[in-house]
XYZ file of C-alpha atoms in Angstrom:
403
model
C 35.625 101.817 69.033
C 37.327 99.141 67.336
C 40.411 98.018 68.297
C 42.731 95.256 69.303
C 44.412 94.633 73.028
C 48.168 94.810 73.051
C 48.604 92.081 75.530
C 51.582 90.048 76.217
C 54.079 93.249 75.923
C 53.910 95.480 78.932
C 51.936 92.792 81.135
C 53.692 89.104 80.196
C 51.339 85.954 79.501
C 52.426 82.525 79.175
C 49.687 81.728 76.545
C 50.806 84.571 74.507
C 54.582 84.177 74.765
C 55.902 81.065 75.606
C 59.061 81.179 74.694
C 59.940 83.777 77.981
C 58.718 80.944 79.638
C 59.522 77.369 78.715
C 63.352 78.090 79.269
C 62.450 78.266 83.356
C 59.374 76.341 83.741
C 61.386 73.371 85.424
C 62.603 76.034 87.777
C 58.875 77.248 88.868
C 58.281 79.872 86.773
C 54.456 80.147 85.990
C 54.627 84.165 85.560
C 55.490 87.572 85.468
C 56.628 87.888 89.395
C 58.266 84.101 89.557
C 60.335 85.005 86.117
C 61.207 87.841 87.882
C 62.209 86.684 91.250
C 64.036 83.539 89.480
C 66.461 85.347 87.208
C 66.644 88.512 89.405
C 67.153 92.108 88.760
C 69.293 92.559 85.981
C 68.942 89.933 83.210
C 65.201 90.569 83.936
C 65.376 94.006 82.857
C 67.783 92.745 80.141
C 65.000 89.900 78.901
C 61.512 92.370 79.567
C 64.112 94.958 77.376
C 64.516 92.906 74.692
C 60.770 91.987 74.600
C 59.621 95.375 74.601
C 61.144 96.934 71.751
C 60.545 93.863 69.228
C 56.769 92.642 70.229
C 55.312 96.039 69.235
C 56.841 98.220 67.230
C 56.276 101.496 64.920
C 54.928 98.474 61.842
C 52.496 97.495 64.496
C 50.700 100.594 64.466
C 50.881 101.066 60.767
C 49.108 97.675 60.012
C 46.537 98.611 62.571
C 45.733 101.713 61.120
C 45.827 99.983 57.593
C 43.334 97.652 58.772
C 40.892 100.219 59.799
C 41.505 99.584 63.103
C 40.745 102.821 65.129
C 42.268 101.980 68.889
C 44.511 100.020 71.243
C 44.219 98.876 74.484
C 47.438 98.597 76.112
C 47.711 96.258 79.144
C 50.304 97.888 81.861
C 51.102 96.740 85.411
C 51.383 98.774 88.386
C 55.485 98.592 88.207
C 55.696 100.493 84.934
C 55.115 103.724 87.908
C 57.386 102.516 90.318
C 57.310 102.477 93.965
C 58.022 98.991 94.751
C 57.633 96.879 97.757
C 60.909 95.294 98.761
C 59.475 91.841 98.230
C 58.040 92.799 94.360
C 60.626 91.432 92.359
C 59.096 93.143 88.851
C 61.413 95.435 86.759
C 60.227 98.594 87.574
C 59.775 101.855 85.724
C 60.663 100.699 82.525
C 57.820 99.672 80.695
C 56.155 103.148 80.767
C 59.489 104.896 78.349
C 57.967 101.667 76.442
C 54.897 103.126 76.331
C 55.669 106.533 75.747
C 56.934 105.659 72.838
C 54.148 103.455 71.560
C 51.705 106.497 72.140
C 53.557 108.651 69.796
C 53.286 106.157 66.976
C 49.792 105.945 68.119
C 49.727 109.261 67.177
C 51.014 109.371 63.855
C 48.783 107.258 62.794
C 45.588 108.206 64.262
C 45.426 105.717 66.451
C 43.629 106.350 70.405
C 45.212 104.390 73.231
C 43.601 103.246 76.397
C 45.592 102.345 78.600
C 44.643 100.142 81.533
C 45.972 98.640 84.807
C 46.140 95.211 84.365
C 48.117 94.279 87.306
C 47.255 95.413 90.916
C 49.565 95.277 93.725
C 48.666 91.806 95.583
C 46.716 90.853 92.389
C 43.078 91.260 92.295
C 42.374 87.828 90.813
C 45.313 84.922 91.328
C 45.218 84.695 87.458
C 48.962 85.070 85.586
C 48.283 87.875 83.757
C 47.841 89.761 87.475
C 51.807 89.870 87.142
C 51.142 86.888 90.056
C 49.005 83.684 90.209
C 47.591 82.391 93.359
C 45.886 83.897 96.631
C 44.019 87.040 95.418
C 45.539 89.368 97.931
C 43.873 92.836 97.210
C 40.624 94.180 98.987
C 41.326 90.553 100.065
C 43.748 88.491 102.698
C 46.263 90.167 105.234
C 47.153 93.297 102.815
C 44.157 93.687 100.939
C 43.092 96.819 101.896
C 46.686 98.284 101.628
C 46.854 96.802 98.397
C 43.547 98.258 97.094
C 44.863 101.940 98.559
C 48.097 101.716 96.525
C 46.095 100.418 93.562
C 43.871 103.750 93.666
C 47.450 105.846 93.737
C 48.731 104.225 90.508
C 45.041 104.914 88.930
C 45.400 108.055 89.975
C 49.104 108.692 88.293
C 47.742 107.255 85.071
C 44.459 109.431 84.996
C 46.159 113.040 85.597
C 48.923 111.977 83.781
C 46.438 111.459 80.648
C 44.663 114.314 81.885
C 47.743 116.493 80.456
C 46.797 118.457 77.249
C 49.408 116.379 75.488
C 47.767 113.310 75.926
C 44.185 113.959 76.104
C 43.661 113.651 72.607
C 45.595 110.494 71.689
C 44.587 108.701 75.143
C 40.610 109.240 75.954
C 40.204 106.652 77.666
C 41.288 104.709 80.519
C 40.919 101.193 81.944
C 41.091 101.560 85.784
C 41.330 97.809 86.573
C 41.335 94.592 84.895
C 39.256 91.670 86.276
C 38.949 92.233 89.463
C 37.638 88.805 91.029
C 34.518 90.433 92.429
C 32.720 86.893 92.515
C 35.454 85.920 95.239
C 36.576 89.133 96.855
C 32.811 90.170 97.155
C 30.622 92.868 94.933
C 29.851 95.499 97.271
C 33.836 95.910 98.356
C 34.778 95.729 94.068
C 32.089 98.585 93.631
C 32.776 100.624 96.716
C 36.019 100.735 95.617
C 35.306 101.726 91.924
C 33.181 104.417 93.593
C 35.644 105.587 95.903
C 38.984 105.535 93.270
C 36.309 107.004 90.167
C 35.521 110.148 92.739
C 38.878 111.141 93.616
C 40.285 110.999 90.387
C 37.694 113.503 89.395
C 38.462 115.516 92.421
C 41.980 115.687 90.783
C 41.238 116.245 87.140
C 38.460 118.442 87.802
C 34.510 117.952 86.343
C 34.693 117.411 82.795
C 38.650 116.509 82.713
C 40.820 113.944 82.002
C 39.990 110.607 80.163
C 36.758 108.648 80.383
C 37.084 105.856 82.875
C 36.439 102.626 82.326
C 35.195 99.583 85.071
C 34.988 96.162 84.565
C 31.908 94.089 85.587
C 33.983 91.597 87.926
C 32.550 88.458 86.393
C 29.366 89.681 87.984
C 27.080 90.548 84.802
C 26.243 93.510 82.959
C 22.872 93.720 84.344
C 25.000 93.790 88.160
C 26.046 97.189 87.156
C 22.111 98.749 86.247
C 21.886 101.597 87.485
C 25.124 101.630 88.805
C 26.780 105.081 89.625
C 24.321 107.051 87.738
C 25.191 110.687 85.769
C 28.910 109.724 86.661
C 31.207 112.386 84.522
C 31.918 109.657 81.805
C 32.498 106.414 82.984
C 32.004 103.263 81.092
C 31.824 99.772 81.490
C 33.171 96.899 80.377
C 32.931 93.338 79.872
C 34.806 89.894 78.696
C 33.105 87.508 76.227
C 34.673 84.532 75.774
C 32.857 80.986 75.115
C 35.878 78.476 75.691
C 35.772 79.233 79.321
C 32.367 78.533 79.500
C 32.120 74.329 78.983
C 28.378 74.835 78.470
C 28.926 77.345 76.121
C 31.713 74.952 74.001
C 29.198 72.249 73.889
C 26.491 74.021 71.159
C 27.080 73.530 67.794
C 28.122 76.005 65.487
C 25.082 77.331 64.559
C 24.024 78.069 68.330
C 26.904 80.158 69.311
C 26.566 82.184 66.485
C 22.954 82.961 67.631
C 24.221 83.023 70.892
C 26.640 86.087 70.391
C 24.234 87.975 68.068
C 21.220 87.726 70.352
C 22.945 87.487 73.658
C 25.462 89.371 73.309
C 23.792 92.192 71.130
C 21.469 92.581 73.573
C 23.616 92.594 76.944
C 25.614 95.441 75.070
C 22.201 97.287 73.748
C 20.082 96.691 77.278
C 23.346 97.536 78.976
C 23.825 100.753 77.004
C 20.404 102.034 78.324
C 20.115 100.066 81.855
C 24.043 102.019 82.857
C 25.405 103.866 79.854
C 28.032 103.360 77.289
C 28.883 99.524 77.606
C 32.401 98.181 75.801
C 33.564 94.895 75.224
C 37.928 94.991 76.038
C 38.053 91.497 75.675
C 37.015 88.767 72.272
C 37.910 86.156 70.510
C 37.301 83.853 67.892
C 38.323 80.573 69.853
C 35.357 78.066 70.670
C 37.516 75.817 72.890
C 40.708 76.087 75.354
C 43.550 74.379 73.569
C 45.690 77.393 73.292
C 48.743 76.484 74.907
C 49.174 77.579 78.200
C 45.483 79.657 78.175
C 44.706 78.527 81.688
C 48.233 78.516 82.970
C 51.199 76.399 82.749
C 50.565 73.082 82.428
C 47.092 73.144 83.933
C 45.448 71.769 80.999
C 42.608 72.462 78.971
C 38.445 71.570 79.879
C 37.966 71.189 75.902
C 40.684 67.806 77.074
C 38.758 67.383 80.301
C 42.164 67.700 81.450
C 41.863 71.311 83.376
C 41.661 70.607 87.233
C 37.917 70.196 89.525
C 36.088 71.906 86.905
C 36.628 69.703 83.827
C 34.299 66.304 82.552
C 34.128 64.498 79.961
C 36.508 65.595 76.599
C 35.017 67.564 74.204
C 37.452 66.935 71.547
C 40.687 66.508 70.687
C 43.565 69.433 70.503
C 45.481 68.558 68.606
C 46.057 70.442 65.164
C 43.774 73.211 67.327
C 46.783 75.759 67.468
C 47.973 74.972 63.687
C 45.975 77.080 61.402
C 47.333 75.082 58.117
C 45.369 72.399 59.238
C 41.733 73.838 59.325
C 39.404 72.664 56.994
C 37.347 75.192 55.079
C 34.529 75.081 56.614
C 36.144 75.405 60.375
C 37.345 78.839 58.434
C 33.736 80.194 57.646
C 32.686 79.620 60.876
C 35.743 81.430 62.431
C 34.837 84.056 59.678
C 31.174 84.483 60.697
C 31.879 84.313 64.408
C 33.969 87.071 64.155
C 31.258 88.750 62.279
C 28.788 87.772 65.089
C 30.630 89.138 67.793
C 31.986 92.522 66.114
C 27.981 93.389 65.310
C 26.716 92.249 68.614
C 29.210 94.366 70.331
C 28.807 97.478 68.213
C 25.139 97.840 69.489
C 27.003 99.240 72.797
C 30.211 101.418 72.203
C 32.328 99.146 70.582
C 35.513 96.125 71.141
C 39.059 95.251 71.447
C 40.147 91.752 70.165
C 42.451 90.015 72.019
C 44.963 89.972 71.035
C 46.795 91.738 68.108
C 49.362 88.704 67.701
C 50.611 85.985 69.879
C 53.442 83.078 69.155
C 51.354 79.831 68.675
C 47.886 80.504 68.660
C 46.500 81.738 65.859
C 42.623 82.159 66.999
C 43.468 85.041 69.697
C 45.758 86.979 66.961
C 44.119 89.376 64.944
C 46.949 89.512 62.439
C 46.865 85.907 61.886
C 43.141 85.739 61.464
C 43.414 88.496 58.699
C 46.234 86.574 57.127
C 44.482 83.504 56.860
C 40.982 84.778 56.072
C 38.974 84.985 58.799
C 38.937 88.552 60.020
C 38.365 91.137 57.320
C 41.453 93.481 55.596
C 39.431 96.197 56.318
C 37.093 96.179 59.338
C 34.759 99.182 58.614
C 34.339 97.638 55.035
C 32.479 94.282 56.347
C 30.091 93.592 53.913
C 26.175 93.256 55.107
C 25.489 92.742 58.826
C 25.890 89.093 59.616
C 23.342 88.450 62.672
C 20.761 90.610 60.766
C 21.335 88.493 57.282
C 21.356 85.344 58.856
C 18.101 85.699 60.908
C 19.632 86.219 64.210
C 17.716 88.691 66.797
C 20.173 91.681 68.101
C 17.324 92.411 70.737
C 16.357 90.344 72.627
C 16.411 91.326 76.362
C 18.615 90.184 79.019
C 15.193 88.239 80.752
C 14.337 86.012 77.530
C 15.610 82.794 77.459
């Protein structure tokens, strides 16, 4: 698989459009539900509307499949189904015609969608792009469990739904849940629940039925999930690899976290491949640090500043000129250029990747169209050139023990 996320359309993000935002910020709007709640029913719909039908359209797809890409991953939140609480303020229902529509041009041009729930009822980590930052209220907090029951309906409606002959083609696969905060809500209640929601969606769609399923690793590891679940009717799993979350990780030079994706990140794909089964990475980029605007929330700051909250120190750097791709230098080019090399060959020794994202407003290093435009992600991503890890050196396996 190689493919690009279409985030910020049927899921909103601060960090990748803004400009929903900054009009209401003074208000105390930090997201999806607060924008919602703020301007109220109708001029939401009107604004989410709008949004919709001009951040992806039909010349999306076309300049996907033009640059080889081969799939999407589209980002949806549990109101696109419906069946609101009466204190959920989100538009409902009306993101999934959106959809509907973007799976047909899918279609035409040979493009496979996977859809995935990005958004749980209660939201499963307190993060923005959960529809609602905060307390993590599902399979956590007063209606956790309620939460996590609803959650398993909606995955449910989305499996048998692509479980239809007309869809099984064009959409294979299917994200059950986005970052669940396993680390917080606890392991063994994030994988009962995979176990339980995986089994009765292949008690509906039968054995060999309906899309392959895909689980995220919770921020727990690859190596959490060994073992995990084992001769499940296809189920894979998936994991985030960023480094600008990571302030240890933004502190090597350049040099180290390009060795660091090819040999780490090879071989957590490659040892996961064997040690579960067919291991994906849904989430990438090219950024080393955490200047995008608004990437941690709304005026929370940025650890590359030392600015973000308890877990920042010292700055690492300055960001300014960081979001302005007119002002890198050459050589801050090539790097972005190899380090999306790195990545894309580290992550093809498992089944494959989605960048995030396919465009944003202001931030050129999560948007794959920019990158192309200015240089640093190939016109043609099946026509790469020789392997960069394996030309520069750089180990694809070593094991998930070595240090």
């Amino acid at each position: 698989m190689r493919g690009v996320n279409l985030g910020g359309w049927l899921v909103l993000e601060p960090f990748i459009t803004p400009s929903l935002f900054d009009p209401y910020i003074s208000a105390g709007v930090v997201d999806e539900y607060t924008l919602c709640k703020h301007l109220g029913p109708d001029v939401s719909r009107k604004l989410l509307e709008d949004h919709y039908a001009s951040w992806v359209t039909e010349d999306t797809f076309m300049r996907l499949r033009d640059l080889g890409l081969n799939h999407v991953r589209v980002p949806v939140g549990f109101w696109a189904l419906g069946n609101l609480a009466a204190d959920e303020p989100y538009v409902p229902n009306v993101a999934w015609n959106y959809l509907l529509r973007a799976i047909e041009w899918a279609r035409k041009y040979g493009i496979r969608v996977m859809v995935e729930l990005h958004a749980a009822p209660g939201s499963q980590n307190g993060w923005n792009h959960s529809g609602r930052s905060g307390l993590i209220n599902w399979l956590n907090g007063t209606m956790g469990t309620v939460n996590a029951q609803r959650t398993a309906t909606y995955v449910q409606q989305l499996a048998t739904f692509f479980a239809s002959p007309a869809y099984a083609h064009v959409g294979p696969i299917m994200g059950m849940l986005n970052e669940p905060a396993a680390y917080e809500i606890g392991a063994q209640k994030v994988k009962s629940w995979y176990t339980q929601t995986f089994n009765s969606v292949r008690q509906t769609t039968g054995a060999g039925k309906g899309p392959w399923i895909v689980i995220h690793d919770g921020f727990l590891g690859l190596e959490a999930f060994s073992g995990f679940m084992p001769k499940s009717d296809r189920l894979m799993l998936d994991e985030h690899q960023y480094i600008m979350f990571n302030t240890d990780l933004m502190k090597m030079t350049s040099t180290a976290q390009l060795q660091f994706a090819c040999s780490t990140w090879g071989a957590a794909s490659r040892s996961s491949t064997l040690q579960f089964g067919p291991t994906m990475v849904g989430e990438f980029s090219v950024a080393v640090n955490d200047c995008a605007k608004y990437l941690n929330g709304i005026n929370s700051g940025s650890r590359w500043e030392g600015t973000f909250g308890e877990v920042s120190g010292p700055p690492m750097g300055s960001c300014v000129n960081e979001n302005d791709a007119s002002k890198y230098s050459s050589t801050y080019k090539q790097f972005l250029k190899n380090f999306f090399e790195a990545q894309v060959e580290a992550f093809e020794q498992g089944s494959g990747w989605f960048f995030w994202n396919f465009k944003t407003e202001s931030n050129p290093l999560w948007s794959y169209f920019d990158g192309v435009d200015q240089g640093w992600i190939p016109k043609d991503v099946n026509n790469r050139g020789p392997g960069f890890c394996v030309a520069n050196g750089f180990s694809l396996n070593k094991t998930l023990t070595d240090n």
